mmCIF file of C-alpha atoms in Angstrom:
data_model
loop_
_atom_site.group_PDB
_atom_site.id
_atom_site.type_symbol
_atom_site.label_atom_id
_atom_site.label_comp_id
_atom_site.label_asym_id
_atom_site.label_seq_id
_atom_site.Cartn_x
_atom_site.Cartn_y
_atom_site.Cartn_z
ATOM 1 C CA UNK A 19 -4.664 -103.420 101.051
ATOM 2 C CA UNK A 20 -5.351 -102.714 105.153
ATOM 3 C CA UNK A 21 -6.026 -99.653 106.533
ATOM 4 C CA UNK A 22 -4.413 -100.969 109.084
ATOM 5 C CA UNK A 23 -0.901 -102.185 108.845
ATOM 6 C CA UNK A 24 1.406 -104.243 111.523
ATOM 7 C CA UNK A 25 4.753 -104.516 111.293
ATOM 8 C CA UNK A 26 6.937 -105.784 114.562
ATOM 9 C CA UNK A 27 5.305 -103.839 117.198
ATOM 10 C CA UNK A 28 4.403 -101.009 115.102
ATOM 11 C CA UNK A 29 0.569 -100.399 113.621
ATOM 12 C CA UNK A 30 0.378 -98.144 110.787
ATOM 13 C CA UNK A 31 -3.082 -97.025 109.897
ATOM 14 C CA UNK A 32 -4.145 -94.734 107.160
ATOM 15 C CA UNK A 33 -6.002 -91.852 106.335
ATOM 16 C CA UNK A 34 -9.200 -94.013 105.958
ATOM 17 C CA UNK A 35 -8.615 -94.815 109.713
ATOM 18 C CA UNK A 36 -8.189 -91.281 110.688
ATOM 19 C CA UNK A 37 -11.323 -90.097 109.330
ATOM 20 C CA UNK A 38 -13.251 -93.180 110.925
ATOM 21 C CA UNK A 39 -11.830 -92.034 113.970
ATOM 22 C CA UNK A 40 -12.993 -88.498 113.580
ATOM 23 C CA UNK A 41 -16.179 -89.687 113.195
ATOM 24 C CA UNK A 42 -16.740 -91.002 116.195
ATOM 25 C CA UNK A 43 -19.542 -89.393 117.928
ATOM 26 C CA UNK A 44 -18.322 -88.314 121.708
ATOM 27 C CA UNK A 45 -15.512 -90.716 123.022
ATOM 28 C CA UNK A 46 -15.503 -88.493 125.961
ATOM 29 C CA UNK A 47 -17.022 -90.822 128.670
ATOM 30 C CA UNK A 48 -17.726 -93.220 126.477
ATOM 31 C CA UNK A 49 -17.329 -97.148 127.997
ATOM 32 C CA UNK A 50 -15.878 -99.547 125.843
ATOM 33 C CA UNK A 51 -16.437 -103.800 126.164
ATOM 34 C CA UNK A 52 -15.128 -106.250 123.432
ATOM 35 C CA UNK A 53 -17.357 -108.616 121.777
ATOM 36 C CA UNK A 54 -15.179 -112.070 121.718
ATOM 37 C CA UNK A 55 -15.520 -114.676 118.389
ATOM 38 C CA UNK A 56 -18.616 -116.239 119.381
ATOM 39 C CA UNK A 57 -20.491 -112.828 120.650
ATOM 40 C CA UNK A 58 -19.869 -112.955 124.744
ATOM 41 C CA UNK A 59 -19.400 -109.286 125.887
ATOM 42 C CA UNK A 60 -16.459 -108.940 128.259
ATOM 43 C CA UNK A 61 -16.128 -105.627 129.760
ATOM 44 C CA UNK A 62 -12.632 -104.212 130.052
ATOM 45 C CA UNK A 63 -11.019 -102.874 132.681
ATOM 46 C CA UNK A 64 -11.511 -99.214 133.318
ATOM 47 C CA UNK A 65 -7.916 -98.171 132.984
ATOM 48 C CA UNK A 66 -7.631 -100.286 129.900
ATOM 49 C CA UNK A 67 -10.722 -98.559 128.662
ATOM 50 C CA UNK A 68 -9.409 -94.832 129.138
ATOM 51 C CA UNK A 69 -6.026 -96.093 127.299
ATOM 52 C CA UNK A 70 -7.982 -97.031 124.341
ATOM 53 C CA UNK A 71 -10.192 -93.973 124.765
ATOM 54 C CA UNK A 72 -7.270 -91.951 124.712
ATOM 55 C CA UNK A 73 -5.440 -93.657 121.841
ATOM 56 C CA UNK A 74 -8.898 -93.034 119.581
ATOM 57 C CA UNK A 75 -8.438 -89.199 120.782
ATOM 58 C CA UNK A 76 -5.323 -88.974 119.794
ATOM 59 C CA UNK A 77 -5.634 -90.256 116.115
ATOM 60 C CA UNK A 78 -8.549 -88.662 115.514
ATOM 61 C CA UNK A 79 -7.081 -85.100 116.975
ATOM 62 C CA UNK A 80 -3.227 -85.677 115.525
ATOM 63 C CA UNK A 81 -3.651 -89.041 113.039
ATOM 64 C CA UNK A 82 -1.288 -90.645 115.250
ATOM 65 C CA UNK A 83 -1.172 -92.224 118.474
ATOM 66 C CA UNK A 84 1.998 -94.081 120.067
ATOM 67 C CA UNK A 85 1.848 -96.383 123.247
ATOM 68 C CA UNK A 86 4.391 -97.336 125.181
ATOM 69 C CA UNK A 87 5.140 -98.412 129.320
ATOM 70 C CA UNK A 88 6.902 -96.264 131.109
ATOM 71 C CA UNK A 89 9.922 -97.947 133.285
ATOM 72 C CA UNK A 90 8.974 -98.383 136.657
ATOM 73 C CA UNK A 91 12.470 -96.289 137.724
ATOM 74 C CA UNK A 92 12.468 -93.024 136.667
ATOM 75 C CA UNK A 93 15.188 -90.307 136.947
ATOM 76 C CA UNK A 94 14.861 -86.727 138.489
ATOM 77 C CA UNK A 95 14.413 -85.189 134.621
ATOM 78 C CA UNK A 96 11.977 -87.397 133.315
ATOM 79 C CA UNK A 97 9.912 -87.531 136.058
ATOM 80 C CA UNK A 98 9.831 -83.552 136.055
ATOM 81 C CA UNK A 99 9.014 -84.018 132.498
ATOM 82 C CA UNK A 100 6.215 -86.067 132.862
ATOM 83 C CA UNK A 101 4.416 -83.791 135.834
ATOM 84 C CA UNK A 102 5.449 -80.374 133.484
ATOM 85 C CA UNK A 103 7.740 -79.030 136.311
ATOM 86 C CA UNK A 104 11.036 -78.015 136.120
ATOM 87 C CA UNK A 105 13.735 -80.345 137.743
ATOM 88 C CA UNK A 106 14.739 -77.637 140.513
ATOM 89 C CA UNK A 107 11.038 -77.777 141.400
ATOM 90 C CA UNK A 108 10.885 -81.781 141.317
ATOM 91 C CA UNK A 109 13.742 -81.290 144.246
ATOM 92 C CA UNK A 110 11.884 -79.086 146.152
ATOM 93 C CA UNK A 111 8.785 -81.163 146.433
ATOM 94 C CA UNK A 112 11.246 -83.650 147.371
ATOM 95 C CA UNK A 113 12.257 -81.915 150.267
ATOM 96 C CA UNK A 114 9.046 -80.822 151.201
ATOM 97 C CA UNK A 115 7.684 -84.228 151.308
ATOM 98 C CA UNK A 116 4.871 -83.608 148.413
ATOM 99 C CA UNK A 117 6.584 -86.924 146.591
ATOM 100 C CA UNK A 118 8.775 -89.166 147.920
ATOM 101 C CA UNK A 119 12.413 -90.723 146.052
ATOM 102 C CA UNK A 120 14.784 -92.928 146.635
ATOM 103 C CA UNK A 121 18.644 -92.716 146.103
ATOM 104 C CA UNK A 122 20.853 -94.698 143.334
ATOM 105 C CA UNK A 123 24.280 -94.218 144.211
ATOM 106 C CA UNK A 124 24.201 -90.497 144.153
ATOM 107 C CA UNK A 125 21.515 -90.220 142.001
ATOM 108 C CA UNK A 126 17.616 -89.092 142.954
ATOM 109 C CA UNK A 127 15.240 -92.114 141.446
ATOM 110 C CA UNK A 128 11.367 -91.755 141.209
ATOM 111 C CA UNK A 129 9.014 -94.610 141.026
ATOM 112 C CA UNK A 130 6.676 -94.373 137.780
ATOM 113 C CA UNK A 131 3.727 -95.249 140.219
ATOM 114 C CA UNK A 132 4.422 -92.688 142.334
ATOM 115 C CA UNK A 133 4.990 -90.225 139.900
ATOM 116 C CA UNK A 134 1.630 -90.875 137.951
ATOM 117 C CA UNK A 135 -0.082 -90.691 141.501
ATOM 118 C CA UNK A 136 0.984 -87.049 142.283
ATOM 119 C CA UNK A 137 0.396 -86.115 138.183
ATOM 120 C CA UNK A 138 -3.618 -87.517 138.641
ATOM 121 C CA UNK A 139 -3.717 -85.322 141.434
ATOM 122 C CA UNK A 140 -2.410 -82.585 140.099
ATOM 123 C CA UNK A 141 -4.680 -82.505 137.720
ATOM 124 C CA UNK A 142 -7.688 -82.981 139.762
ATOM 125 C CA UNK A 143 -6.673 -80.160 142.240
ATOM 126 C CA UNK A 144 -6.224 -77.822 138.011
ATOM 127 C CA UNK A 145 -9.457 -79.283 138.013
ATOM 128 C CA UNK A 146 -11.091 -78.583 140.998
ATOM 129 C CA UNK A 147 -9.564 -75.079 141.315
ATOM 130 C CA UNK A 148 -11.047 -74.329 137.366
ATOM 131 C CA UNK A 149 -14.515 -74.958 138.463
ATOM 132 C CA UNK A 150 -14.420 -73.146 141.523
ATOM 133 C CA UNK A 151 -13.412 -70.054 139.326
ATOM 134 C CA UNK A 152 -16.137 -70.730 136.893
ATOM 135 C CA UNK A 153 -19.025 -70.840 139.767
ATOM 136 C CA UNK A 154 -17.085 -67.772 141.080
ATOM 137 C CA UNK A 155 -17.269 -65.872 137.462
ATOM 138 C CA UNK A 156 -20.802 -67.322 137.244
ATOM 139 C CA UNK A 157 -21.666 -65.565 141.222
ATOM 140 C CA UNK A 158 -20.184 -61.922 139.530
ATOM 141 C CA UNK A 159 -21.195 -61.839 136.257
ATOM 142 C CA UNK A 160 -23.555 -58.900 136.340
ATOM 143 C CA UNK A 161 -20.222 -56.868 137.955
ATOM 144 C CA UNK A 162 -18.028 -58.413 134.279
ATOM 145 C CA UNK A 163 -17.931 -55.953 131.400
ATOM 146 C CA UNK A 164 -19.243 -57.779 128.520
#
């Protein structure tokens, strides 16, 4: 029997899998490049890569992974959802021009691309502001009680 299983759009892998995962040393910046039938290298795309990176992380972290696309329209609540701010929030930015919408009828639509834009830099502003603390702790640390 396969540890991995395929049945109409769905893989099903088993604990086998899961462990091999797990074993992986450091997927963290790792690149990744598929060898074809008859041994060529191609290197893959570097947003394909950090899907597949991510996909590895996530079965070896939770056993599971699922993919999917997102649709390219997205409504005011799931594209709140997807940056991990509230909808009244979502509307605000709105108005403040920090994203931009369009209207459906009466209805506030976001475009996925958009939406994924302002999340990636989101997070590198989290990130940015995170190491700026840590050189900041690093500066005082003879001031810190231990």
């Amino acid at each position: 029997m396969s540890a991995v299983m395929q049945v109409k759009g769905r893989i099903d892998i088993s604990d086998q899998v899961v462990r091999e995962t797990q074993d992986i040393p450091a997927l963290k910046g790792a690149v990744l490049a598929m060898k074809t039938a008859d041994g060529a290298t191609v290197n893959l795309p570097r947003d394909v890569q950090e899907m597949l990176l991510h996909a590895l992380e996530s079965v070896a972290r939770h056993g599971e992974v699922s993919i999917g696309q997102t649709p390219a329209e997205l409504t005011s609540t799931v594209a709140a959802d997807m940056l991990g701010i509230s909808r009244p929030t979502l509307m605000k930015w709105v108005r403040d021009k920090k994203i931009s919408s369009f209207a459906v009828g009466t209805h506030t639509r976001f475009s996925r691309d958009e939406v994924l834009k302002v999340k990636k830099l989101r997070a590198k502003e989290r990130r940015a502001a995170f190491d700026e603390l840590l050189a900041l702790d690093a500066e005082n640390e003879e001031f810190l009680d231990n």
